[in-house]
Coordinates of N, CA and C in Angstrom, one line a residue:
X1 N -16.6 -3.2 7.3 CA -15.1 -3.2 7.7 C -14.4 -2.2 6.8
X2 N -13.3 -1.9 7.2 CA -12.7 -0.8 6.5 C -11.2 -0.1 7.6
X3 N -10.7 0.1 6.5 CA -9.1 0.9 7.1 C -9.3 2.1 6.6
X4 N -8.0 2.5 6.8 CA -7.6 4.1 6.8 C -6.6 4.4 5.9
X5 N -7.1 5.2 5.2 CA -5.7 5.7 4.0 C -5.9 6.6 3.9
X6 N -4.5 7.6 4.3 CA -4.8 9.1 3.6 C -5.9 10.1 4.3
X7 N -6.7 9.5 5.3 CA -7.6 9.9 6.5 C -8.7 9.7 5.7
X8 N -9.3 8.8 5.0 CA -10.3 9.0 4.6 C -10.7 7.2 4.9
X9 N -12.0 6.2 5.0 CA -12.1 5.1 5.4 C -12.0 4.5 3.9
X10 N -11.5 3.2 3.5 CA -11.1 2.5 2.7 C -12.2 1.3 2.7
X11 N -13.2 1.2 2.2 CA -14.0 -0.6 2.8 C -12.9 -2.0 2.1
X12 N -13.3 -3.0 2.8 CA -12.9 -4.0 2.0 C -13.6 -5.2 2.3
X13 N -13.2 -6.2 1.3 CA -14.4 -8.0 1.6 C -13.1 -8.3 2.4
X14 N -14.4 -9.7 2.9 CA -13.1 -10.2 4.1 C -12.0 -11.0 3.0
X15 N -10.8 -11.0 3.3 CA -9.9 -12.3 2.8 C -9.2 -11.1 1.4
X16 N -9.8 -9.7 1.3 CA -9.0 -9.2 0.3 C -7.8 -8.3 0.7
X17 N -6.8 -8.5 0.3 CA -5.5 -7.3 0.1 C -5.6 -6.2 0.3
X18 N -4.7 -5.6 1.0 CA -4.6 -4.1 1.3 C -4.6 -3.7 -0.4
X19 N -3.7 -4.0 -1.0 CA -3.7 -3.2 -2.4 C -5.0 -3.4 -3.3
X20 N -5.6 -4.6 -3.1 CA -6.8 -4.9 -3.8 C -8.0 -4.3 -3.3
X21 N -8.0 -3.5 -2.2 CA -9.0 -2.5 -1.6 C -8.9 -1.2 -2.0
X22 N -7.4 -1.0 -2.5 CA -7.0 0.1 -2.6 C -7.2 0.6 -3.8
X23 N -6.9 -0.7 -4.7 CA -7.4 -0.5 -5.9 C -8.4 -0.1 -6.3
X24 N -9.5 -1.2 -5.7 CA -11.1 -1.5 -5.8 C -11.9 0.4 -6.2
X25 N -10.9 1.0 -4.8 CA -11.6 2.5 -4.5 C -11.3 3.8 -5.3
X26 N -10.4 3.0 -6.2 CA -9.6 4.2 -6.7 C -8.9 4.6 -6.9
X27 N -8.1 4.2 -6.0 CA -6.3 4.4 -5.5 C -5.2 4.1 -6.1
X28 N -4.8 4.6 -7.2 CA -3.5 3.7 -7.6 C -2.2 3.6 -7.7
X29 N -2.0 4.5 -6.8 CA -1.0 4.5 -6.4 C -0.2 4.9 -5.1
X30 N 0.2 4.3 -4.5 CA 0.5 4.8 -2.5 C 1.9 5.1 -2.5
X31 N 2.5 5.2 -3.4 CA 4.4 4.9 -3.1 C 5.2 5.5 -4.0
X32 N 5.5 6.8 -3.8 CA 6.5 7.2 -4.6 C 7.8 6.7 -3.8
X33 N 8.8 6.9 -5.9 CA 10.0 6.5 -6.1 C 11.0 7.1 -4.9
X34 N 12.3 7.1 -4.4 CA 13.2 7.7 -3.9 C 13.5 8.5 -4.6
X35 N 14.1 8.1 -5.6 CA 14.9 9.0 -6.9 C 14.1 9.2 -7.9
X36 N 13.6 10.6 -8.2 CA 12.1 10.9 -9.0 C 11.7 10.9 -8.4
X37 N 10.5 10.7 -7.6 CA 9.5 10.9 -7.0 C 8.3 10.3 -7.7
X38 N 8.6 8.9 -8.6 CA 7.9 8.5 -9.4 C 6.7 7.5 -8.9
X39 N 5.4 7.5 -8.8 CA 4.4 7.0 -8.4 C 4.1 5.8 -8.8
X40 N 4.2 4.8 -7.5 CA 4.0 3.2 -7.6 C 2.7 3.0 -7.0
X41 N 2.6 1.7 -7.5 CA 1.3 0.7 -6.7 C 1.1 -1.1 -7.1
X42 N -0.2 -1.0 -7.7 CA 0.3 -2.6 -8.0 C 0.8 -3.2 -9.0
X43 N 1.3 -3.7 -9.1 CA 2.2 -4.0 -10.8 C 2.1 -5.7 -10.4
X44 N 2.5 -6.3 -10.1 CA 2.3 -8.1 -10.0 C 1.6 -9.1 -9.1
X45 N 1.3 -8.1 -8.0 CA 0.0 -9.0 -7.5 C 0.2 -9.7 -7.1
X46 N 1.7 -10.1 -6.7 CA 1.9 -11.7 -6.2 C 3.5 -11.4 -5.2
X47 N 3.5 -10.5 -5.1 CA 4.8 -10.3 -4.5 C 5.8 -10.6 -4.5
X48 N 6.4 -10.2 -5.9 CA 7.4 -10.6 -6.4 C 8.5 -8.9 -6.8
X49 N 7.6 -8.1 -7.4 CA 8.3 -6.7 -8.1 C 8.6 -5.5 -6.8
X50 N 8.0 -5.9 -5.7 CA 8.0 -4.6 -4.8 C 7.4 -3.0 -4.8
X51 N 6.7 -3.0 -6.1 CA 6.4 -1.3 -6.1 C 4.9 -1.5 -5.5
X52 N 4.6 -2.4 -4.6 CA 3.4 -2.1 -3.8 C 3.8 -1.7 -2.6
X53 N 4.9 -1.8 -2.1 CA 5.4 -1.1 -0.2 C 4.2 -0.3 0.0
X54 N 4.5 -0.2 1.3 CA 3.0 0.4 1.6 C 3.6 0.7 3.2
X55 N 3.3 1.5 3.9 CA 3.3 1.9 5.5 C 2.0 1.6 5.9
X56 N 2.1 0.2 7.3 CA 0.7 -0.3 7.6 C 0.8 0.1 9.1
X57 N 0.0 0.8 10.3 CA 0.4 0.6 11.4 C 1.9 0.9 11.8
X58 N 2.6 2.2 10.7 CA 3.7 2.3 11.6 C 4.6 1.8 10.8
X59 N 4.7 0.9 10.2 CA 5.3 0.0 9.6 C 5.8 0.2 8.1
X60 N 6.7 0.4 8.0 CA 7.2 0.4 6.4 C 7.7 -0.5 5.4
X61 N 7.6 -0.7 4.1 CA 7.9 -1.9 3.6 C 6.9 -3.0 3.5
X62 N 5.6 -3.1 3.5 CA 4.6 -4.0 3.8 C 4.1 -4.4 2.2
X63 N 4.3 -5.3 1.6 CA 3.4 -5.5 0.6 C 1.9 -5.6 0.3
X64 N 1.3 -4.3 -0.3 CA -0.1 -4.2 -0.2 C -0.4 -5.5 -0.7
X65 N 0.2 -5.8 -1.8 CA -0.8 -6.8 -2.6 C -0.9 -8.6 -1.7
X66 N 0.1 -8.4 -0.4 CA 0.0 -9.7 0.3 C -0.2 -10.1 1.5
X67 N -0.7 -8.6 2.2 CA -0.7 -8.3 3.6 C -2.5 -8.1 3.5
X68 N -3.5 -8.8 4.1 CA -4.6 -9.1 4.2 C -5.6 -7.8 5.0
X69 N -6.3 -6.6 4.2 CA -6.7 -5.9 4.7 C -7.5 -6.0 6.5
X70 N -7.4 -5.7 7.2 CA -8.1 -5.6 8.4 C -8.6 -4.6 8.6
X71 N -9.9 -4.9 9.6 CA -10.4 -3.5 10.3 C -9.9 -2.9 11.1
X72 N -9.8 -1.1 11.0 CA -8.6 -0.3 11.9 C -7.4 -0.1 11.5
X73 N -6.8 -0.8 10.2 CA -6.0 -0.8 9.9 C -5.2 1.3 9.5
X74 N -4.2 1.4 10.2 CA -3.7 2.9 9.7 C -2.6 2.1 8.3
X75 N -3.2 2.9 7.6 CA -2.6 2.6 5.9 C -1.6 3.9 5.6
X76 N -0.6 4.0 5.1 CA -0.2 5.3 4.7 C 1.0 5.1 3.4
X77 N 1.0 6.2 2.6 CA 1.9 6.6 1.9 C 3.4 6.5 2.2
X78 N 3.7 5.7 1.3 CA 5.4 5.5 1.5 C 6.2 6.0 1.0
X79 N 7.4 7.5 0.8 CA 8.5 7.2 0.5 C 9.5 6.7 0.4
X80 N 10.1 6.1 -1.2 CA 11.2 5.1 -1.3 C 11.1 3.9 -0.1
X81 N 12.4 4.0 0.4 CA 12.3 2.5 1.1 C 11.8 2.6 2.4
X82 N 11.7 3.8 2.5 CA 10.1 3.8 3.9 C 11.2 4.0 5.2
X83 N 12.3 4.2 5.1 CA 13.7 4.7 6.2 C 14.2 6.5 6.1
X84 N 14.0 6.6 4.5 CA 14.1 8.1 3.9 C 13.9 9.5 4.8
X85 N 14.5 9.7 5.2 CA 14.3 10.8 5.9 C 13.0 11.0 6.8

């Protein structure tokens, strides 16, 4: 099993987090700042702080760390609040 990030395949166990895959592989960061351009990812794990947003399927604003990895999933890089130009 495995998604897509960045065009490259991401594996993951069943029942784990898009961010905790993301992690697992390497990744640590998917989300720069609006202002700065300052590079986020997981900081709390529980979805509470927000600097995990993530673009899943199109979709922006998705918390890696609480949205449950699937197969096929398109994963992408988010600017700021994922509306930004």
């Amino acid at each position: 099993m495995s998604f897509t990030f960045a065009g490259r395949p991401v594996p993951f166990e069943p029942e784990q987090s898009v961010g905790a895959a993301l992690i697992a592989t390497g990744v640590l960061s998917w989300r720069r700042t609006r202002f700065g351009n300052r590079p986020r990812g997981l900081y709390c794990g529980i979805g509470v702080c927000q600097d995990c947003l993530i673009t899943i399927d199109g979709r922006p604003n998705q918390r890696a760390c609480l949205v449950p990895a699937a197969d096929g999933m398109q994963v992408a890089t988010q600017i700021g609040n994922g509306h930004a130009g």
